[in-house]
Amino acid sequence: MKITLNPDEKIVEIVKEGLKKTGGYCPCRRDRLEEYKCMCDEFKEQIADPDFEGYCHCMLYYKHKSS
């Protein structure tokens, strides 16, 4: 399993700027709940799922399945 940043540098820049403005909370969500702190609980669960491959909610990170 491997986690990488989105290869689209513009998306990475926008999301990282949003994270700075929100104090580390997912900028794509309205509520500032602990489970939305980056790396959010939703993506941590997706990381734990051996069958999941894809982006986190805000498209900052990508999880590659093990081969």
JSON list of N, CA and C in Angstrom, two decimals:
[
{"chain": "A", "resi": 1, "resn": "MET", "atom": "N", "xyz": [0.84, -1.17, 0.00]},
{"chain": "A", "resi": 1, "resn": "MET", "atom": "CA", "xyz": [0.00, 0.00, 0.00]},
{"chain": "A", "resi": 1, "resn": "MET", "atom": "C", "xyz": [0.89, 1.24, 0.00]},
{"chain": "A", "resi": 2, "resn": "LYS", "atom": "N", "xyz": [0.47, 2.22, -0.79]},
{"chain": "A", "resi": 2, "resn": "LYS", "atom": "CA", "xyz": [1.23, 3.45, -0.91]},
{"chain": "A", "resi": 2, "resn": "LYS", "atom": "C", "xyz": [0.26, 4.63, -0.96]},
{"chain": "A", "resi": 3, "resn": "ILE", "atom": "N", "xyz": [0.61, 5.71, -0.26]},
{"chain": "A", "resi": 3, "resn": "ILE", "atom": "CA", "xyz": [-0.20, 6.94, -0.27]},
{"chain": "A", "resi": 3, "resn": "ILE", "atom": "C", "xyz": [0.64, 8.03, -0.92]},
{"chain": "A", "resi": 4, "resn": "THR", "atom": "N", "xyz": [0.06, 8.71, -1.91]},
{"chain": "A", "resi": 4, "resn": "THR", "atom": "CA", "xyz": [0.76, 9.79, -2.58]},
{"chain": "A", "resi": 4, "resn": "THR", "atom": "C", "xyz": [-0.13, 11.03, -2.65]},
{"chain": "A", "resi": 5, "resn": "LEU", "atom": "N", "xyz": [0.49, 12.16, -2.90]},
{"chain": "A", "resi": 5, "resn": "LEU", "atom": "CA", "xyz": [-0.27, 13.38, -3.14]},
{"chain": "A", "resi": 5, "resn": "LEU", "atom": "C", "xyz": [-0.87, 13.31, -4.54]},
{"chain": "A", "resi": 6, "resn": "ASN", "atom": "N", "xyz": [-1.94, 14.03, -4.74]},
{"chain": "A", "resi": 6, "resn": "ASN", "atom": "CA", "xyz": [-2.55, 14.15, -6.04]},
{"chain": "A", "resi": 6, "resn": "ASN", "atom": "C", "xyz": [-1.49, 14.69, -7.02]},
{"chain": "A", "resi": 7, "resn": "PRO", "atom": "N", "xyz": [-1.36, 14.11, -8.20]},
{"chain": "A", "resi": 7, "resn": "PRO", "atom": "CA", "xyz": [-0.36, 14.61, -9.14]},
{"chain": "A", "resi": 7, "resn": "PRO", "atom": "C", "xyz": [-0.69, 15.99, -9.71]},
{"chain": "A", "resi": 8, "resn": "ASP", "atom": "N", "xyz": [-1.93, 16.44, -9.54]},
{"chain": "A", "resi": 8, "resn": "ASP", "atom": "CA", "xyz": [-2.33, 17.77, -10.01]},
{"chain": "A", "resi": 8, "resn": "ASP", "atom": "C", "xyz": [-1.88, 18.81, -8.98]},
{"chain": "A", "resi": 9, "resn": "GLU", "atom": "N", "xyz": [-0.81, 19.50, -9.26]},
{"chain": "A", "resi": 9, "resn": "GLU", "atom": "CA", "xyz": [-0.22, 20.45, -8.31]},
{"chain": "A", "resi": 9, "resn": "GLU", "atom": "C", "xyz": [-1.17, 21.57, -7.92]},
{"chain": "A", "resi": 10, "resn": "LYS", "atom": "N", "xyz": [-2.07, 21.97, -8.82]},
{"chain": "A", "resi": 10, "resn": "LYS", "atom": "CA", "xyz": [-3.03, 23.03, -8.52]},
{"chain": "A", "resi": 10, "resn": "LYS", "atom": "C", "xyz": [-4.01, 22.58, -7.43]},
{"chain": "A", "resi": 11, "resn": "ILE", "atom": "N", "xyz": [-4.49, 21.35, -7.54]},
{"chain": "A", "resi": 11, "resn": "ILE", "atom": "CA", "xyz": [-5.39, 20.81, -6.51]},
{"chain": "A", "resi": 11, "resn": "ILE", "atom": "C", "xyz": [-4.67, 20.75, -5.17]},
{"chain": "A", "resi": 12, "resn": "VAL", "atom": "N", "xyz": [-3.44, 20.26, -5.18]},
{"chain": "A", "resi": 12, "resn": "VAL", "atom": "CA", "xyz": [-2.65, 20.16, -3.94]},
{"chain": "A", "resi": 12, "resn": "VAL", "atom": "C", "xyz": [-2.49, 21.55, -3.32]},
{"chain": "A", "resi": 13, "resn": "GLU", "atom": "N", "xyz": [-2.16, 22.54, -4.14]},
{"chain": "A", "resi": 13, "resn": "GLU", "atom": "CA", "xyz": [-1.98, 23.91, -3.66]},
{"chain": "A", "resi": 13, "resn": "GLU", "atom": "C", "xyz": [-3.27, 24.46, -3.04]},
{"chain": "A", "resi": 14, "resn": "ILE", "atom": "N", "xyz": [-4.39, 24.26, -3.72]},
{"chain": "A", "resi": 14, "resn": "ILE", "atom": "CA", "xyz": [-5.68, 24.77, -3.23]},
{"chain": "A", "resi": 14, "resn": "ILE", "atom": "C", "xyz": [-6.07, 24.10, -1.92]},
{"chain": "A", "resi": 15, "resn": "VAL", "atom": "N", "xyz": [-5.94, 22.78, -1.85]},
{"chain": "A", "resi": 15, "resn": "VAL", "atom": "CA", "xyz": [-6.33, 22.05, -0.64]},
{"chain": "A", "resi": 15, "resn": "VAL", "atom": "C", "xyz": [-5.42, 22.43, 0.52]},
{"chain": "A", "resi": 16, "resn": "LYS", "atom": "N", "xyz": [-4.10, 22.51, 0.27]},
{"chain": "A", "resi": 16, "resn": "LYS", "atom": "CA", "xyz": [-3.18, 22.87, 1.35]},
{"chain": "A", "resi": 16, "resn": "LYS", "atom": "C", "xyz": [-3.45, 24.28, 1.86]},
{"chain": "A", "resi": 17, "resn": "GLU", "atom": "N", "xyz": [-3.79, 25.20, 0.98]},
{"chain": "A", "resi": 17, "resn": "GLU", "atom": "CA", "xyz": [-4.15, 26.56, 1.41]},
{"chain": "A", "resi": 17, "resn": "GLU", "atom": "C", "xyz": [-5.42, 26.51, 2.26]},
{"chain": "A", "resi": 18, "resn": "GLY", "atom": "N", "xyz": [-6.38, 25.71, 1.86]},
{"chain": "A", "resi": 18, "resn": "GLY", "atom": "CA", "xyz": [-7.61, 25.54, 2.64]},
{"chain": "A", "resi": 18, "resn": "GLY", "atom": "C", "xyz": [-7.32, 24.95, 4.01]},
{"chain": "A", "resi": 19, "resn": "LEU", "atom": "N", "xyz": [-6.42, 23.99, 4.07]},
{"chain": "A", "resi": 19, "resn": "LEU", "atom": "CA", "xyz": [-6.05, 23.39, 5.36]},
{"chain": "A", "resi": 19, "resn": "LEU", "atom": "C", "xyz": [-5.42, 24.43, 6.28]},
{"chain": "A", "resi": 20, "resn": "LYS", "atom": "N", "xyz": [-4.62, 25.32, 5.73]},
{"chain": "A", "resi": 20, "resn": "LYS", "atom": "CA", "xyz": [-4.02, 26.39, 6.55]},
{"chain": "A", "resi": 20, "resn": "LYS", "atom": "C", "xyz": [-5.09, 27.30, 7.12]},
{"chain": "A", "resi": 21, "resn": "LYS", "atom": "N", "xyz": [-6.08, 27.63, 6.29]},
{"chain": "A", "resi": 21, "resn": "LYS", "atom": "CA", "xyz": [-7.15, 28.55, 6.72]},
{"chain": "A", "resi": 21, "resn": "LYS", "atom": "C", "xyz": [-8.06, 27.93, 7.77]},
{"chain": "A", "resi": 22, "resn": "THR", "atom": "N", "xyz": [-8.20, 26.60, 7.73]},
{"chain": "A", "resi": 22, "resn": "THR", "atom": "CA", "xyz": [-9.12, 25.93, 8.66]},
{"chain": "A", "resi": 22, "resn": "THR", "atom": "C", "xyz": [-8.42, 25.32, 9.86]},
{"chain": "A", "resi": 23, "resn": "GLY", "atom": "N", "xyz": [-7.13, 25.52, 9.97]},
{"chain": "A", "resi": 23, "resn": "GLY", "atom": "CA", "xyz": [-6.39, 24.93, 11.09]},
{"chain": "A", "resi": 23, "resn": "GLY", "atom": "C", "xyz": [-6.21, 23.43, 10.97]},
{"chain": "A", "resi": 24, "resn": "GLY", "atom": "N", "xyz": [-6.18, 22.92, 9.73]},
{"chain": "A", "resi": 24, "resn": "GLY", "atom": "CA", "xyz": [-5.94, 21.51, 9.51]},
{"chain": "A", "resi": 24, "resn": "GLY", "atom": "C", "xyz": [-7.18, 20.67, 9.30]},
{"chain": "A", "resi": 25, "resn": "TYR", "atom": "N", "xyz": [-8.35, 21.31, 9.33]},
{"chain": "A", "resi": 25, "resn": "TYR", "atom": "CA", "xyz": [-9.59, 20.58, 9.06]},
{"chain": "A", "resi": 25, "resn": "TYR", "atom": "C", "xyz": [-9.86, 20.56, 7.56]},
{"chain": "A", "resi": 26, "resn": "CYS", "atom": "N", "xyz": [-10.50, 19.50, 7.10]},
{"chain": "A", "resi": 26, "resn": "CYS", "atom": "CA", "xyz": [-10.81, 19.34, 5.69]},
{"chain": "A", "resi": 26, "resn": "CYS", "atom": "C", "xyz": [-11.53, 20.60, 5.19]},
{"chain": "A", "resi": 27, "resn": "PRO", "atom": "N", "xyz": [-10.96, 21.29, 4.21]},
{"chain": "A", "resi": 27, "resn": "PRO", "atom": "CA", "xyz": [-11.59, 22.51, 3.71]},
{"chain": "A", "resi": 27, "resn": "PRO", "atom": "C", "xyz": [-12.84, 22.23, 2.88]},
{"chain": "A", "resi": 28, "resn": "CYS", "atom": "N", "xyz": [-13.10, 20.99, 2.57]},
{"chain": "A", "resi": 28, "resn": "CYS", "atom": "CA", "xyz": [-14.27, 20.62, 1.76]},
{"chain": "A", "resi": 28, "resn": "CYS", "atom": "C", "xyz": [-15.51, 20.36, 2.62]},
{"chain": "A", "resi": 29, "resn": "ARG", "atom": "N", "xyz": [-15.36, 20.47, 3.91]},
{"chain": "A", "resi": 29, "resn": "ARG", "atom": "CA", "xyz": [-16.49, 20.19, 4.82]},
{"chain": "A", "resi": 29, "resn": "ARG", "atom": "C", "xyz": [-16.81, 21.44, 5.63]},
{"chain": "A", "resi": 30, "resn": "ARG", "atom": "N", "xyz": [-18.07, 21.61, 5.90]},
{"chain": "A", "resi": 30, "resn": "ARG", "atom": "CA", "xyz": [-18.52, 22.80, 6.62]},
{"chain": "A", "resi": 30, "resn": "ARG", "atom": "C", "xyz": [-18.21, 22.73, 8.11]},
{"chain": "A", "resi": 31, "resn": "ASP", "atom": "N", "xyz": [-18.43, 21.57, 8.70]},
{"chain": "A", "resi": 31, "resn": "ASP", "atom": "CA", "xyz": [-18.24, 21.42, 10.15]},
{"chain": "A", "resi": 31, "resn": "ASP", "atom": "C", "xyz": [-16.78, 21.21, 10.48]},
{"chain": "A", "resi": 32, "resn": "ARG", "atom": "N", "xyz": [-16.36, 21.74, 11.61]},
{"chain": "A", "resi": 32, "resn": "ARG", "atom": "CA", "xyz": [-14.99, 21.56, 12.09]},
{"chain": "A", "resi": 32, "resn": "ARG", "atom": "C", "xyz": [-15.02, 20.53, 13.23]},
{"chain": "A", "resi": 33, "resn": "LEU", "atom": "N", "xyz": [-15.13, 19.28, 12.83]},
{"chain": "A", "resi": 33, "resn": "LEU", "atom": "CA", "xyz": [-15.18, 18.17, 13.78]},
{"chain": "A", "resi": 33, "resn": "LEU", "atom": "C", "xyz": [-13.85, 17.45, 13.78]},
{"chain": "A", "resi": 34, "resn": "GLU", "atom": "N", "xyz": [-13.50, 16.86, 14.89]},
{"chain": "A", "resi": 34, "resn": "GLU", "atom": "CA", "xyz": [-12.21, 16.17, 15.02]},
{"chain": "A", "resi": 34, "resn": "GLU", "atom": "C", "xyz": [-12.02, 15.10, 13.95]},
{"chain": "A", "resi": 35, "resn": "GLU", "atom": "N", "xyz": [-13.10, 14.42, 13.56]},
{"chain": "A", "resi": 35, "resn": "GLU", "atom": "CA", "xyz": [-12.96, 13.37, 12.54]},
{"chain": "A", "resi": 35, "resn": "GLU", "atom": "C", "xyz": [-12.67, 13.93, 11.14]},
{"chain": "A", "resi": 36, "resn": "TYR", "atom": "N", "xyz": [-12.78, 15.26, 10.99]},
{"chain": "A", "resi": 36, "resn": "TYR", "atom": "CA", "xyz": [-12.47, 15.90, 9.71]},
{"chain": "A", "resi": 36, "resn": "TYR", "atom": "C", "xyz": [-11.08, 16.52, 9.68]},
{"chain": "A", "resi": 37, "resn": "LYS", "atom": "N", "xyz": [-10.31, 16.33, 10.75]},
{"chain": "A", "resi": 37, "resn": "LYS", "atom": "CA", "xyz": [-8.94, 16.83, 10.79]},
{"chain": "A", "resi": 37, "resn": "LYS", "atom": "C", "xyz": [-8.12, 15.98, 9.82]},
{"chain": "A", "resi": 38, "resn": "CYS", "atom": "N", "xyz": [-7.32, 16.64, 9.00]},
{"chain": "A", "resi": 38, "resn": "CYS", "atom": "CA", "xyz": [-6.54, 15.94, 7.98]},
{"chain": "A", "resi": 38, "resn": "CYS", "atom": "C", "xyz": [-5.40, 15.16, 8.63]},
{"chain": "A", "resi": 39, "resn": "MET", "atom": "N", "xyz": [-5.27, 14.01, 8.34]},
{"chain": "A", "resi": 39, "resn": "MET", "atom": "CA", "xyz": [-5.86, 13.04, 7.47]},
{"chain": "A", "resi": 39, "resn": "MET", "atom": "C", "xyz": [-7.12, 12.53, 8.18]},
{"chain": "A", "resi": 40, "resn": "CYS", "atom": "N", "xyz": [-8.25, 12.74, 7.53]},
{"chain": "A", "resi": 40, "resn": "CYS", "atom": "CA", "xyz": [-9.55, 12.51, 8.18]},
{"chain": "A", "resi": 40, "resn": "CYS", "atom": "C", "xyz": [-9.81, 11.04, 8.47]},
{"chain": "A", "resi": 41, "resn": "ASP", "atom": "N", "xyz": [-10.74, 10.82, 9.39]},
{"chain": "A", "resi": 41, "resn": "ASP", "atom": "CA", "xyz": [-11.10, 9.44, 9.78]},
{"chain": "A", "resi": 41, "resn": "ASP", "atom": "C", "xyz": [-11.63, 8.65, 8.60]},
{"chain": "A", "resi": 42, "resn": "GLU", "atom": "N", "xyz": [-12.39, 9.31, 7.71]},
{"chain": "A", "resi": 42, "resn": "GLU", "atom": "CA", "xyz": [-12.93, 8.61, 6.54]},
{"chain": "A", "resi": 42, "resn": "GLU", "atom": "C", "xyz": [-11.80, 8.02, 5.70]},
{"chain": "A", "resi": 43, "resn": "PHE", "atom": "N", "xyz": [-10.75, 8.79, 5.46]},
{"chain": "A", "resi": 43, "resn": "PHE", "atom": "CA", "xyz": [-9.65, 8.28, 4.64]},
{"chain": "A", "resi": 43, "resn": "PHE", "atom": "C", "xyz": [-8.84, 7.24, 5.41]},
{"chain": "A", "resi": 44, "resn": "LYS", "atom": "N", "xyz": [-8.70, 7.40, 6.71]},
{"chain": "A", "resi": 44, "resn": "LYS", "atom": "CA", "xyz": [-8.01, 6.39, 7.50]},
{"chain": "A", "resi": 44, "resn": "LYS", "atom": "C", "xyz": [-8.72, 5.04, 7.39]},
{"chain": "A", "resi": 45, "resn": "GLU", "atom": "N", "xyz": [-10.06, 5.06, 7.37]},
{"chain": "A", "resi": 45, "resn": "GLU", "atom": "CA", "xyz": [-10.82, 3.83, 7.20]},
{"chain": "A", "resi": 45, "resn": "GLU", "atom": "C", "xyz": [-10.61, 3.27, 5.80]},
{"chain": "A", "resi": 46, "resn": "GLN", "atom": "N", "xyz": [-10.55, 4.15, 4.80]},
{"chain": "A", "resi": 46, "resn": "GLN", "atom": "CA", "xyz": [-10.31, 3.70, 3.44]},
{"chain": "A", "resi": 46, "resn": "GLN", "atom": "C", "xyz": [-8.91, 3.10, 3.31]},
{"chain": "A", "resi": 47, "resn": "ILE", "atom": "N", "xyz": [-7.94, 3.68, 4.00]},
{"chain": "A", "resi": 47, "resn": "ILE", "atom": "CA", "xyz": [-6.58, 3.15, 4.00]},
{"chain": "A", "resi": 47, "resn": "ILE", "atom": "C", "xyz": [-6.58, 1.73, 4.58]},
{"chain": "A", "resi": 48, "resn": "ALA", "atom": "N", "xyz": [-7.36, 1.52, 5.62]},
{"chain": "A", "resi": 48, "resn": "ALA", "atom": "CA", "xyz": [-7.41, 0.21, 6.28]},
{"chain": "A", "resi": 48, "resn": "ALA", "atom": "C", "xyz": [-8.10, -0.85, 5.42]},
{"chain": "A", "resi": 49, "resn": "ASP", "atom": "N", "xyz": [-8.89, -0.42, 4.45]},
{"chain": "A", "resi": 49, "resn": "ASP", "atom": "CA", "xyz": [-9.61, -1.35, 3.58]},
{"chain": "A", "resi": 49, "resn": "ASP", "atom": "C", "xyz": [-8.67, -1.83, 2.47]},
{"chain": "A", "resi": 50, "resn": "PRO", "atom": "N", "xyz": [-8.31, -3.11, 2.46]},
{"chain": "A", "resi": 50, "resn": "PRO", "atom": "CA", "xyz": [-7.36, -3.61, 1.46]},
{"chain": "A", "resi": 50, "resn": "PRO", "atom": "C", "xyz": [-7.89, -3.53, 0.03]},
{"chain": "A", "resi": 51, "resn": "ASP", "atom": "N", "xyz": [-9.20, -3.41, -0.13]},
{"chain": "A", "resi": 51, "resn": "ASP", "atom": "CA", "xyz": [-9.79, -3.35, -1.47]},
{"chain": "A", "resi": 51, "resn": "ASP", "atom": "C", "xyz": [-9.98, -1.93, -2.00]},
{"chain": "A", "resi": 52, "resn": "PHE", "atom": "N", "xyz": [-9.75, -0.94, -1.15]},
{"chain": "A", "resi": 52, "resn": "PHE", "atom": "CA", "xyz": [-9.95, 0.45, -1.59]},
{"chain": "A", "resi": 52, "resn": "PHE", "atom": "C", "xyz": [-8.72, 0.98, -2.31]},
{"chain": "A", "resi": 53, "resn": "GLU", "atom": "N", "xyz": [-8.97, 1.62, -3.44]},
{"chain": "A", "resi": 53, "resn": "GLU", "atom": "CA", "xyz": [-7.95, 2.39, -4.12]},
{"chain": "A", "resi": 53, "resn": "GLU", "atom": "C", "xyz": [-8.63, 3.66, -4.60]},
{"chain": "A", "resi": 54, "resn": "GLY", "atom": "N", "xyz": [-8.05, 4.82, -4.28]},
{"chain": "A", "resi": 54, "resn": "GLY", "atom": "CA", "xyz": [-8.65, 6.06, -4.73]},
{"chain": "A", "resi": 54, "resn": "GLY", "atom": "C", "xyz": [-8.23, 7.24, -3.87]},
{"chain": "A", "resi": 55, "resn": "TYR", "atom": "N", "xyz": [-8.90, 8.37, -4.15]},
{"chain": "A", "resi": 55, "resn": "TYR", "atom": "CA", "xyz": [-8.60, 9.63, -3.47]},
{"chain": "A", "resi": 55, "resn": "TYR", "atom": "C", "xyz": [-9.35, 9.77, -2.16]},
{"chain": "A", "resi": 56, "resn": "CYS", "atom": "N", "xyz": [-8.78, 10.57, -1.28]},
{"chain": "A", "resi": 56, "resn": "CYS", "atom": "CA", "xyz": [-9.49, 10.98, -0.07]},
{"chain": "A", "resi": 56, "resn": "CYS", "atom": "C", "xyz": [-10.60, 11.96, -0.47]},
{"chain": "A", "resi": 57, "resn": "HIS", "atom": "N", "xyz": [-11.42, 12.36, 0.48]},
{"chain": "A", "resi": 57, "resn": "HIS", "atom": "CA", "xyz": [-12.57, 13.23, 0.22]},
{"chain": "A", "resi": 57, "resn": "HIS", "atom": "C", "xyz": [-12.20, 14.51, -0.52]},
{"chain": "A", "resi": 58, "resn": "CYS", "atom": "N", "xyz": [-11.12, 15.14, -0.15]},
{"chain": "A", "resi": 58, "resn": "CYS", "atom": "CA", "xyz": [-10.76, 16.44, -0.74]},
{"chain": "A", "resi": 58, "resn": "CYS", "atom": "C", "xyz": [-9.79, 16.31, -1.91]},
{"chain": "A", "resi": 59, "resn": "MET", "atom": "N", "xyz": [-9.46, 15.08, -2.28]},
{"chain": "A", "resi": 59, "resn": "MET", "atom": "CA", "xyz": [-8.61, 14.80, -3.43]},
{"chain": "A", "resi": 59, "resn": "MET", "atom": "C", "xyz": [-7.13, 15.16, -3.22]},
{"chain": "A", "resi": 60, "resn": "LEU", "atom": "N", "xyz": [-6.71, 15.33, -1.97]},
{"chain": "A", "resi": 60, "resn": "LEU", "atom": "CA", "xyz": [-5.31, 15.65, -1.68]},
{"chain": "A", "resi": 60, "resn": "LEU", "atom": "C", "xyz": [-4.45, 14.39, -1.78]},
{"chain": "A", "resi": 61, "resn": "TYR", "atom": "N", "xyz": [-4.92, 13.30, -1.18]},
{"chain": "A", "resi": 61, "resn": "TYR", "atom": "CA", "xyz": [-4.15, 12.06, -1.11]},
{"chain": "A", "resi": 61, "resn": "TYR", "atom": "C", "xyz": [-4.78, 10.98, -1.99]},
{"chain": "A", "resi": 62, "resn": "TYR", "atom": "N", "xyz": [-3.93, 10.08, -2.46]},
{"chain": "A", "resi": 62, "resn": "TYR", "atom": "CA", "xyz": [-4.38, 8.92, -3.24]},
{"chain": "A", "resi": 62, "resn": "TYR", "atom": "C", "xyz": [-3.79, 7.66, -2.62]},
{"chain": "A", "resi": 63, "resn": "LYS", "atom": "N", "xyz": [-4.65, 6.69, -2.38]},
{"chain": "A", "resi": 63, "resn": "LYS", "atom": "CA", "xyz": [-4.19, 5.40, -1.86]},
{"chain": "A", "resi": 63, "resn": "LYS", "atom": "C", "xyz": [-4.11, 4.42, -3.02]},
{"chain": "A", "resi": 64, "resn": "HIS", "atom": "N", "xyz": [-2.93, 3.85, -3.18]},
{"chain": "A", "resi": 64, "resn": "HIS", "atom": "CA", "xyz": [-2.70, 2.81, -4.19]},
{"chain": "A", "resi": 64, "resn": "HIS", "atom": "C", "xyz": [-2.80, 1.46, -3.50]},
{"chain": "A", "resi": 65, "resn": "LYS", "atom": "N", "xyz": [-3.51, 0.53, -4.10]},
{"chain": "A", "resi": 65, "resn": "LYS", "atom": "CA", "xyz": [-3.60, -0.81, -3.54]},
{"chain": "A", "resi": 65, "resn": "LYS", "atom": "C", "xyz": [-2.25, -1.51, -3.68]},
{"chain": "A", "resi": 66, "resn": "SER", "atom": "N", "xyz": [-2.01, -2.43, -2.77]},
{"chain": "A", "resi": 66, "resn": "SER", "atom": "CA", "xyz": [-0.80, -3.25, -2.86]},
{"chain": "A", "resi": 66, "resn": "SER", "atom": "C", "xyz": [-0.96, -4.21, -4.03]},
{"chain": "A", "resi": 67, "resn": "SER", "atom": "N", "xyz": [0.15, -4.52, -4.65]},
{"chain": "A", "resi": 67, "resn": "SER", "atom": "CA", "xyz": [0.06, -5.49, -5.75]},
{"chain": "A", "resi": 67, "resn": "SER", "atom": "C", "xyz": [0.66, -6.81, -5.37]}
]
